[in-house]
Amino acid sequence: MTQELAADQREQTVAWDRQCKKLAYRCWFFAVLGFPLQLALGGAVVWLKELVMPLVTGHLVFGEVGYLEYQEGKDVLLVAVAILLVLNAAFLGFLHVWYKKGIRALGPRPGGLPGKWKRWAFSL
């Protein structure tokens, strides 16, 4: 009887580990999917910094050639950075909620012993 219970618990543990592995792979997939968005945000911020520096340091002042183009470019790029920031925050919020929901659906590991996936490390 105890051997049957131990075999059943082993099967449940293997199934739990498989589900945890699947959840981790999905999380990595979404992280890779969101990387271009974060890359675009970082590039836009760097571009904005490079565009604004001549205006801030005084190398380009009102009345010089190109001043109005720099101001217009700064305004457009500021809107683009704001949109990318909102999209990035929404994506990361969705990823966090989705992952927490997946962890809660998994529940504790059968047998209560720590396993290969150390779920506590991922749920911080």
PDB file of C-alpha atoms in Angstrom:
ATOM      1  CA  MET A   1       0.000   0.000   0.000  1.00  0.00           C
ATOM      2  CA  THR A   2       2.778   2.438   0.885  1.00  0.00           C
ATOM      3  CA  GLN A   3       4.609   1.563  -2.319  1.00  0.00           C
ATOM      4  CA  GLU A   4       1.501   2.469  -4.309  1.00  0.00           C
ATOM      5  CA  LEU A   5       1.227   5.799  -2.460  1.00  0.00           C
ATOM      6  CA  ALA A   6       4.918   6.525  -3.051  1.00  0.00           C
ATOM      7  CA  ALA A   7       4.564   5.681  -6.758  1.00  0.00           C
ATOM      8  CA  ASP A   8       1.460   7.900  -6.997  1.00  0.00           C
ATOM      9  CA  GLN A   9       3.270  10.755  -5.265  1.00  0.00           C
ATOM     10  CA  ARG A  10       6.237  10.343  -7.623  1.00  0.00           C
ATOM     11  CA  GLU A  11       3.878  10.556 -10.621  1.00  0.00           C
ATOM     12  CA  GLN A  12       2.265  13.682  -9.190  1.00  0.00           C
ATOM     13  CA  THR A  13       5.687  15.216  -8.534  1.00  0.00           C
ATOM     14  CA  VAL A  14       6.837  14.470 -12.089  1.00  0.00           C
ATOM     15  CA  ALA A  15       3.628  16.009 -13.475  1.00  0.00           C
ATOM     16  CA  TRP A  16       4.077  19.084 -11.238  1.00  0.00           C
ATOM     17  CA  ASP A  17       7.702  19.484 -12.363  1.00  0.00           C
ATOM     18  CA  ARG A  18       6.578  19.213 -15.994  1.00  0.00           C
ATOM     19  CA  GLN A  19       3.961  21.933 -15.499  1.00  0.00           C
ATOM     20  CA  CYS A  20       6.492  24.142 -13.743  1.00  0.00           C
ATOM     21  CA  LYS A  21       8.932  23.660 -16.622  1.00  0.00           C
ATOM     22  CA  LYS A  22       6.203  24.580 -19.111  1.00  0.00           C
ATOM     23  CA  LEU A  23       5.386  27.736 -17.137  1.00  0.00           C
ATOM     24  CA  ALA A  24       9.068  28.719 -17.056  1.00  0.00           C
ATOM     25  CA  TYR A  25       9.396  28.227 -20.830  1.00  0.00           C
ATOM     26  CA  ARG A  26       6.290  30.349 -21.445  1.00  0.00           C
ATOM     27  CA  CYS A  27       7.693  33.057 -19.199  1.00  0.00           C
ATOM     28  CA  TRP A  28      10.975  33.057 -21.131  1.00  0.00           C
ATOM     29  CA  PHE A  29       9.020  33.197 -24.399  1.00  0.00           C
ATOM     30  CA  PHE A  30       7.113  36.291 -23.265  1.00  0.00           C
ATOM     31  CA  ALA A  31      10.320  37.888 -21.976  1.00  0.00           C
ATOM     32  CA  VAL A  32      11.973  37.357 -25.369  1.00  0.00           C
ATOM     33  CA  LEU A  33       8.817  38.672 -27.054  1.00  0.00           C
ATOM     34  CA  GLY A  34       8.987  41.861 -24.963  1.00  0.00           C
ATOM     35  CA  PHE A  35      12.712  42.436 -25.553  1.00  0.00           C
ATOM     36  CA  PRO A  36      12.269  44.414 -28.816  1.00  0.00           C
ATOM     37  CA  LEU A  37       9.853  46.732 -27.008  1.00  0.00           C
ATOM     38  CA  GLN A  38      12.399  47.394 -24.275  1.00  0.00           C
ATOM     39  CA  LEU A  39      15.127  47.796 -26.882  1.00  0.00           C
ATOM     40  CA  ALA A  40      13.015  50.366 -28.763  1.00  0.00           C
ATOM     41  CA  LEU A  41      12.358  52.256 -25.532  1.00  0.00           C
ATOM     42  CA  GLY A  42      16.059  52.321 -24.657  1.00  0.00           C
ATOM     43  CA  GLY A  43      17.002  53.461 -28.154  1.00  0.00           C
ATOM     44  CA  ALA A  44      14.368  56.218 -28.106  1.00  0.00           C
ATOM     45  CA  VAL A  45      15.600  57.462 -24.713  1.00  0.00           C
ATOM     46  CA  VAL A  46      19.208  57.562 -25.929  1.00  0.00           C
ATOM     47  CA  TRP A  47      18.113  59.324 -29.117  1.00  0.00           C
ATOM     48  CA  LEU A  48      16.144  61.847 -27.045  1.00  0.00           C
ATOM     49  CA  LYS A  49      19.190  62.492 -24.857  1.00  0.00           C
ATOM     50  CA  GLU A  50      21.392  63.064 -27.898  1.00  0.00           C
ATOM     51  CA  LEU A  51      18.797  65.395 -29.398  1.00  0.00           C
ATOM     52  CA  VAL A  52      18.238  67.423 -26.234  1.00  0.00           C
ATOM     53  CA  MET A  53      21.883  67.832 -25.142  1.00  0.00           C
ATOM     54  CA  PRO A  54      22.740  70.670 -27.584  1.00  0.00           C
ATOM     55  CA  LEU A  55      19.628  72.515 -26.424  1.00  0.00           C
ATOM     56  CA  VAL A  56      20.345  72.026 -22.737  1.00  0.00           C
ATOM     57  CA  THR A  57      24.059  72.816 -22.829  1.00  0.00           C
ATOM     58  CA  GLY A  58      23.569  75.987 -24.858  1.00  0.00           C
ATOM     59  CA  HIS A  59      25.431  74.873 -27.978  1.00  0.00           C
ATOM     60  CA  LEU A  60      22.259  75.567 -29.952  1.00  0.00           C
ATOM     61  CA  VAL A  61      20.301  78.654 -28.898  1.00  0.00           C
ATOM     62  CA  PHE A  62      17.170  80.353 -30.170  1.00  0.00           C
ATOM     63  CA  GLY A  63      17.734  82.061 -33.497  1.00  0.00           C
ATOM     64  CA  GLU A  64      20.459  79.732 -34.766  1.00  0.00           C
ATOM     65  CA  VAL A  65      19.986  77.560 -37.817  1.00  0.00           C
ATOM     66  CA  GLY A  66      18.399  74.225 -36.859  1.00  0.00           C
ATOM     67  CA  TYR A  67      17.041  75.328 -33.481  1.00  0.00           C
ATOM     68  CA  LEU A  68      13.377  74.964 -34.462  1.00  0.00           C
ATOM     69  CA  GLU A  69      14.035  71.577 -36.085  1.00  0.00           C
ATOM     70  CA  TYR A  70      15.682  70.357 -32.862  1.00  0.00           C
ATOM     71  CA  GLN A  71      12.720  71.610 -30.810  1.00  0.00           C
ATOM     72  CA  GLU A  72      10.215  69.918 -33.125  1.00  0.00           C
ATOM     73  CA  GLY A  73      12.213  66.685 -33.135  1.00  0.00           C
ATOM     74  CA  LYS A  74      12.427  66.802 -29.351  1.00  0.00           C
ATOM     75  CA  ASP A  75       8.651  67.172 -29.030  1.00  0.00           C
ATOM     76  CA  VAL A  76       7.902  64.291 -31.420  1.00  0.00           C
ATOM     77  CA  LEU A  77      10.461  62.032 -29.768  1.00  0.00           C
ATOM     78  CA  LEU A  78       9.128  62.872 -26.314  1.00  0.00           C
ATOM     79  CA  VAL A  79       5.670  61.667 -27.372  1.00  0.00           C
ATOM     80  CA  ALA A  80       7.211  58.488 -28.834  1.00  0.00           C
ATOM     81  CA  VAL A  81       9.118  57.809 -25.587  1.00  0.00           C
ATOM     82  CA  ALA A  82       5.941  58.339 -23.549  1.00  0.00           C
ATOM     83  CA  ILE A  83       3.983  55.891 -25.732  1.00  0.00           C
ATOM     84  CA  LEU A  84       6.762  53.281 -25.567  1.00  0.00           C
ATOM     85  CA  LEU A  85       6.998  53.712 -21.801  1.00  0.00           C
ATOM     86  CA  VAL A  86       3.259  53.100 -21.367  1.00  0.00           C
ATOM     87  CA  LEU A  87       3.368  50.053 -23.667  1.00  0.00           C
ATOM     88  CA  ASN A  88       6.381  48.654 -21.824  1.00  0.00           C
ATOM     89  CA  ALA A  89       4.744  49.143 -18.423  1.00  0.00           C
ATOM     90  CA  ALA A  90       1.528  47.512 -19.633  1.00  0.00           C
ATOM     91  CA  PHE A  91       3.425  44.540 -21.072  1.00  0.00           C
ATOM     92  CA  LEU A  92       5.483  44.022 -17.915  1.00  0.00           C
ATOM     93  CA  GLY A  93       2.357  44.367 -15.755  1.00  0.00           C
ATOM     94  CA  PHE A  94       0.579  41.757 -17.884  1.00  0.00           C
ATOM     95  CA  LEU A  95       3.580  39.432 -17.665  1.00  0.00           C
ATOM     96  CA  HIS A  96       3.739  39.783 -13.879  1.00  0.00           C
ATOM     97  CA  VAL A  97       0.014  39.123 -13.391  1.00  0.00           C
ATOM     98  CA  TRP A  98       0.071  36.185 -15.808  1.00  0.00           C
ATOM     99  CA  TYR A  99       3.085  34.613 -14.067  1.00  0.00           C
ATOM    100  CA  LYS A 100       1.595  35.024 -10.580  1.00  0.00           C
ATOM    101  CA  LYS A 101      -1.649  33.456 -11.796  1.00  0.00           C
ATOM    102  CA  GLY A 102       0.316  30.523 -13.216  1.00  0.00           C
ATOM    103  CA  ILE A 103       2.228  30.036  -9.956  1.00  0.00           C
ATOM    104  CA  ARG A 104      -1.002  30.096  -7.956  1.00  0.00           C
ATOM    105  CA  ALA A 105      -2.584  27.578 -10.340  1.00  0.00           C
ATOM    106  CA  LEU A 106       0.393  25.241  -9.864  1.00  0.00           C
ATOM    107  CA  GLY A 107      -0.010  25.171  -6.118  1.00  0.00           C
ATOM    108  CA  PRO A 108       2.497  23.634  -3.737  1.00  0.00           C
ATOM    109  CA  ARG A 109       4.721  20.775  -4.835  1.00  0.00           C
ATOM    110  CA  PRO A 110       3.306  17.336  -4.027  1.00  0.00           C
ATOM    111  CA  GLY A 111       4.952  15.965  -0.918  1.00  0.00           C
ATOM    112  CA  GLY A 112       5.954  19.434   0.212  1.00  0.00           C
ATOM    113  CA  LEU A 113       9.636  18.889  -0.521  1.00  0.00           C
ATOM    114  CA  PRO A 114      11.642  21.464  -2.483  1.00  0.00           C
ATOM    115  CA  GLY A 115      12.163  20.421  -6.077  1.00  0.00           C
ATOM    116  CA  LYS A 116      14.323  21.206  -9.032  1.00  0.00           C
ATOM    117  CA  TRP A 117      12.402  24.372  -9.886  1.00  0.00           C
ATOM    118  CA  LYS A 118      12.567  25.989  -6.422  1.00  0.00           C
ATOM    119  CA  ARG A 119       9.301  27.827  -6.953  1.00  0.00           C
ATOM    120  CA  TRP A 120       9.986  30.183  -4.053  1.00  0.00           C
ATOM    121  CA  ALA A 121      12.879  31.776  -5.965  1.00  0.00           C
ATOM    122  CA  PHE A 122      10.634  32.672  -8.914  1.00  0.00           C
ATOM    123  CA  SER A 123       7.693  33.943  -6.905  1.00  0.00           C
ATOM    124  CA  LEU A 124       9.472  36.902  -5.273  1.00  0.00           C
TER     125      LEU A 124
END
